[in-house]
Coordinates of C-alpha atoms and ligand atoms in Angstrom, one line a residue:
M1 CA -16.1 -6.3 101.0
I2 CA -13.6 -8.8 102.2
T3 CA -13.6 -11.9 100.1
P4 CA -13.0 -15.7 101.6
D5 CA -9.6 -15.6 100.4
K6 CA -8.8 -12.2 102.1
L7 CA -10.0 -13.5 105.7
S8 CA -8.4 -16.0 108.5
L9 CA -9.6 -17.9 111.0
N10 CA -8.0 -17.3 114.3
T11 CA -8.5 -20.7 116.3
A12 CA -10.2 -18.9 119.3
T13 CA -13.4 -18.4 117.3
V14 CA -14.2 -22.1 117.3
R15 CA -12.0 -23.4 120.0
E16 CA -14.9 -25.3 122.0
K17 CA -15.3 -27.1 119.0
W18 CA -12.5 -27.8 116.7
N19 CA -8.9 -28.8 116.8
L20 CA -6.2 -27.1 115.2
A21 CA -6.8 -30.4 112.4
N22 CA -10.5 -29.6 112.1
C23 CA -9.7 -25.7 111.8
I24 CA -7.3 -26.3 108.5
E25 CA -9.8 -28.8 106.9
G26 CA -12.7 -26.0 107.5
C27 CA -10.4 -22.8 106.1
A28 CA -9.7 -25.4 103.2
R29 CA -13.5 -26.6 102.7
H30 CA -15.1 -22.9 102.9
G31 CA -12.0 -21.1 100.8
I32 CA -10.6 -19.2 104.0
G33 CA -7.2 -18.0 103.1
G34 CA -5.4 -18.2 106.3
I35 CA -5.4 -19.2 109.6
A36 CA -4.2 -17.9 112.7
P37 CA -3.4 -20.8 115.5
W38 CA -3.1 -20.5 119.1
R39 CA -0.3 -22.1 120.7
D40 CA -2.4 -24.2 122.7
K41 CA -4.0 -26.1 119.8
L42 CA -0.8 -26.1 117.7
Q43 CA 1.0 -28.0 120.7
E44 CA -2.0 -30.4 120.8
M45 CA -1.5 -30.8 116.9
G46 CA 2.3 -31.0 117.1
T47 CA 4.2 -27.9 115.4
D48 CA 5.9 -29.8 112.2
K49 CA 2.7 -31.5 111.8
A50 CA 0.9 -28.5 111.7
A51 CA 3.1 -26.8 109.5
R52 CA 2.7 -29.6 107.0
A53 CA -0.9 -29.5 107.1
I54 CA -1.5 -26.0 106.8
S55 CA 0.9 -25.6 103.8
D56 CA -0.9 -28.8 102.3
A57 CA -4.3 -26.9 102.7
G58 CA -2.5 -23.5 100.8
L59 CA -3.2 -21.4 103.9
R60 CA -1.2 -18.4 105.1
V61 CA -1.0 -18.0 108.6
S62 CA -1.6 -14.3 109.6
G63 CA -0.2 -15.2 113.1
L64 CA 0.4 -16.9 115.9
C65 CA -1.4 -16.5 119.5
R66 CA 0.5 -15.5 121.3
G67 CA 3.6 -14.6 123.4
G68 CA 4.0 -12.2 125.9
W69 CA 2.8 -12.4 129.6
F70 CA 6.5 -10.9 130.6
T71 CA 5.0 -9.3 133.8
A72 CA 3.2 -11.8 136.2
A73 CA 6.1 -12.5 138.5
G74 CA 7.3 -9.0 138.9
A75 CA 10.6 -9.8 136.9
I76 CA 11.9 -11.2 133.8
T77 CA 12.2 -14.8 134.6
Q78 CA 14.2 -17.3 132.3
D79 CA 10.9 -19.1 132.1
V80 CA 9.2 -16.5 130.4
I81 CA 12.0 -15.8 128.1
D82 CA 12.4 -19.5 127.3
D83 CA 8.8 -19.8 126.6
N84 CA 8.9 -16.8 124.4
R85 CA 12.2 -18.2 122.6
R86 CA 9.6 -21.5 122.2
A87 CA 6.9 -19.6 120.7
V88 CA 9.1 -17.6 118.2
D89 CA 10.7 -21.0 116.9
E90 CA 6.7 -22.4 116.8
A91 CA 6.1 -19.2 114.5
A92 CA 9.3 -20.1 112.3
T93 CA 7.7 -23.1 112.0
I94 CA 4.5 -22.6 111.2
N95 CA 5.8 -19.5 108.6
A96 CA 3.7 -17.4 110.4
E97 CA 3.3 -13.6 109.4
C98 CA 4.1 -12.4 112.9
L99 CA 3.8 -13.5 116.5
V100 CA 1.2 -11.7 118.3
M101 CA 2.5 -10.3 121.9
V102 CA -0.4 -10.1 124.8
V103 CA 2.3 -8.4 127.1
G104 CA 1.2 -9.1 130.5
G105 CA -0.8 -6.7 132.8
L106 CA 0.2 -5.8 136.7
A107 CA 2.5 -8.2 138.4
D108 CA 0.9 -10.4 140.9
N109 CA -0.2 -8.2 144.0
S110 CA 0.9 -5.1 142.4
R111 CA -0.2 -1.6 141.8
D112 CA 2.9 -0.8 140.3
L113 CA 2.1 0.2 136.8
P114 CA 5.2 1.6 135.4
H115 CA 7.4 -1.1 136.6
A116 CA 5.0 -3.6 134.6
H117 CA 5.8 -1.0 131.5
E118 CA 9.5 -1.8 132.1
L119 CA 9.4 -5.5 132.3
V120 CA 7.0 -5.4 129.1
E121 CA 9.5 -3.3 127.1
E122 CA 12.6 -5.4 128.5
G123 CA 11.0 -8.9 127.6
L124 CA 10.0 -7.6 124.1
A125 CA 13.6 -6.7 123.9
R126 CA 14.8 -9.7 124.7
T127 CA 12.5 -11.6 122.6
L128 CA 12.8 -9.5 119.5
E129 CA 16.9 -9.9 119.7
Y130 CA 16.2 -13.8 119.1
A131 CA 13.3 -13.3 116.8
R132 CA 15.5 -11.1 114.5
T133 CA 17.9 -14.2 114.3
V134 CA 15.1 -16.3 113.0
G135 CA 13.3 -13.9 110.7
V136 CA 9.9 -14.1 112.8
K137 CA 8.5 -10.3 113.2
I138 CA 6.8 -9.6 116.4
A139 CA 3.4 -8.1 117.0
I140 CA 2.5 -6.0 119.9
E141 CA -1.4 -6.3 120.3
P142 CA -2.5 -3.3 122.3
L143 CA -5.4 -4.1 124.9
H144 CA -8.7 -2.3 125.0
P145 CA -7.8 -0.6 128.6
M146 CA -10.3 -2.8 130.7
Y147 CA -7.4 -5.3 130.5
A148 CA -4.4 -3.2 131.6
A149 CA -4.3 -5.0 135.0
D150 CA -4.8 -8.9 134.3
R151 CA -3.8 -9.0 130.3
A152 CA -1.9 -6.0 129.0
C153 CA -0.7 -3.0 130.2
V154 CA 0.0 -2.1 126.5
N155 CA -3.6 0.0 125.4
T156 CA -3.4 2.1 122.6
T157 CA -1.4 1.6 118.9
R158 CA 0.2 5.0 120.2
Q159 CA 1.6 3.4 123.0
A160 CA 2.9 0.2 121.5
L161 CA 4.1 2.7 118.5
D162 CA 6.4 4.0 121.2
I163 CA 7.9 1.2 122.3
C164 CA 8.3 0.0 118.5
D165 CA 10.1 3.4 118.1
R166 CA 12.6 2.5 120.6
L167 CA 12.8 -1.2 119.9
G168 CA 13.6 -0.6 116.1
D169 CA 13.3 -3.1 113.4
G170 CA 11.3 -6.1 113.2
I171 CA 8.6 -5.2 115.4
G172 CA 5.6 -3.6 114.9
C173 CA 1.7 -4.1 116.0
A174 CA -1.4 -6.2 115.7
I175 CA -4.5 -4.3 115.4
D176 CA -7.7 -5.5 116.9
V177 CA -11.1 -3.6 116.3
Y178 CA -12.2 -4.9 119.5
H179 CA -9.8 -3.0 121.3
V180 CA -9.0 -0.2 119.2
W181 CA -12.2 0.9 117.7
W182 CA -12.7 4.1 120.3
D183 CA -9.7 5.4 119.9
H184 CA -9.8 9.0 118.5
E185 CA -6.0 8.7 117.7
L186 CA -6.4 5.3 115.3
R187 CA -6.2 6.8 112.2
T188 CA -3.0 9.1 112.8
Q189 CA -1.5 6.5 114.6
L190 CA -2.0 3.8 111.6
K191 CA -0.3 6.2 109.2
R192 CA 2.4 6.7 111.6
A193 CA 2.7 2.7 112.0
G194 CA 3.1 2.7 108.1
R195 CA 2.6 -0.6 106.3
D196 CA 5.8 -2.5 107.5
R197 CA 4.4 -1.9 111.5
L198 CA 0.9 -2.8 110.6
M199 CA 1.5 -6.7 110.8
A200 CA -1.9 -8.2 111.7
F201 CA -5.7 -6.9 111.6
H202 CA -8.1 -8.6 113.7
I203 CA -12.0 -8.6 113.2
C204 CA -15.3 -9.1 115.2
D205 CA -17.6 -6.6 116.8
W206 CA -18.3 -4.5 119.9
L207 CA -21.8 -5.7 120.9
D208 CA -23.9 -3.1 123.2
P209 CA -24.7 -4.1 125.3
T210 CA -22.0 -6.6 126.2
S211 CA -22.8 -8.8 129.0
N212 CA -19.1 -10.2 129.5
L213 CA -15.7 -8.5 129.2
L214 CA -13.8 -11.1 127.6
T215 CA -16.2 -13.6 126.2
D216 CA -18.9 -11.6 124.7
R217 CA -17.4 -10.5 121.3
G218 CA -19.8 -10.3 118.5
M219 CA -19.7 -11.3 114.9
M220 CA -19.2 -8.4 112.2
G221 CA -22.1 -6.8 111.7
D222 CA -23.8 -7.2 115.3
G223 CA -22.2 -4.2 117.4
V224 CA -21.2 -0.9 117.0
I225 CA -17.7 -1.0 115.1
D226 CA -17.6 0.7 111.8
I227 CA -15.2 -1.8 110.4
P228 CA -15.1 -0.7 106.9
L229 CA -13.9 2.6 108.1
L230 CA -11.0 1.3 110.4
R231 CA -10.1 -1.4 107.4
S232 CA -9.9 1.9 105.2
Y233 CA -7.5 3.5 107.6
A234 CA -5.1 0.4 107.4
E235 CA -5.4 -0.1 103.6
E236 CA -4.3 3.6 103.2
E237 CA -1.2 2.6 104.3
G238 CA -1.0 0.0 101.7
F239 CA -1.8 -3.2 104.2
N240 CA -2.5 -6.2 101.9
G241 CA -2.4 -8.8 104.8
L242 CA -5.6 -10.8 105.9
Y243 CA -8.4 -9.8 108.0
E244 CA -8.2 -12.2 111.0
V245 CA -11.8 -13.3 112.4
E246 CA -11.1 -13.6 116.2
I247 CA -14.4 -14.0 118.4
F248 CA -14.8 -15.1 121.9
S249 CA -18.3 -15.8 122.4
A250 CA -19.0 -18.6 125.2
E251 CA -22.8 -18.2 125.1
N252 CA -23.3 -17.8 121.1
W253 CA -20.8 -18.5 118.7
W254 CA -18.6 -21.1 120.5
I255 CA -21.4 -23.4 121.1
R256 CA -22.9 -23.1 117.5
D257 CA -21.9 -25.9 114.6
P258 CA -18.7 -24.6 113.6
D259 CA -19.1 -25.0 109.8
E260 CA -22.1 -22.4 110.1
V261 CA -20.0 -20.1 112.2
L262 CA -17.8 -19.9 109.1
E263 CA -20.6 -19.7 106.5
T264 CA -21.5 -16.5 108.6
I265 CA -18.2 -15.1 108.5
I266 CA -18.1 -15.7 104.9
E267 CA -21.4 -13.8 104.7
R268 CA -20.6 -11.0 106.8
G269 CA -17.2 -10.5 105.3
R270 CA -18.9 -10.1 102.0
T271 CA -21.5 -8.0 103.3
V272 CA -20.7 -6.0 106.3
C273 CA -16.8 -5.6 106.4
Ligands
ZN1 ZN1 -6.8 -9.7 118.4

């Protein structure tokens, strides 16, 4: 069971109907403990104003979504570095527990996966160098391998931790059950990560059958993921962060009344998580 105070609302879950101010008020109204803004919503509200509203509402910030996207140009450009620095600054301003990194897939018109891996590591290293100076933690989110071409070429927890081992302090993983539930090594790798490198834990469900690989995520309990089991792996390592609900659902949850969505999240947190 996850009580509402241990839940966090990723703003993508209600992104079609609520702006960030609505999300902050909604979390406070429903007793949800935290929030994880996406940068577009944050910038739309204004980072300083959002920081005040989040703090006034007594919410934790389980993460800022997202930095990364290092690979598209086929080289690490100054624009990419600058944008990631801005993301770090935004994360610092809203007191986010980590900046979540979706690292990027193949470069445009490229088949060179090893090169993409090199770019990702260089981009992470340069961002981390800056993040350390302002005390922001960097969390690599391994994405399901189906996104290796277009979103992220870091696809397992093992791969993410290998990068963390090479880069040192201040970098860890954001674990999203949607992306890693199938991985037979998950428990071993979460053990390897340890508490300090388990920086975020995202929940939703994998629907079977699933109709869209990006926008058909399920509400917890509606799919095949054993969330309590995966959560127990993290808790065995001492994870005591929030459980961030991140549901991309164009045909279902995005078109419902967000208050109903939050009520369902809370009910499922109590019953199936
Ligand atoms: Zn996620």
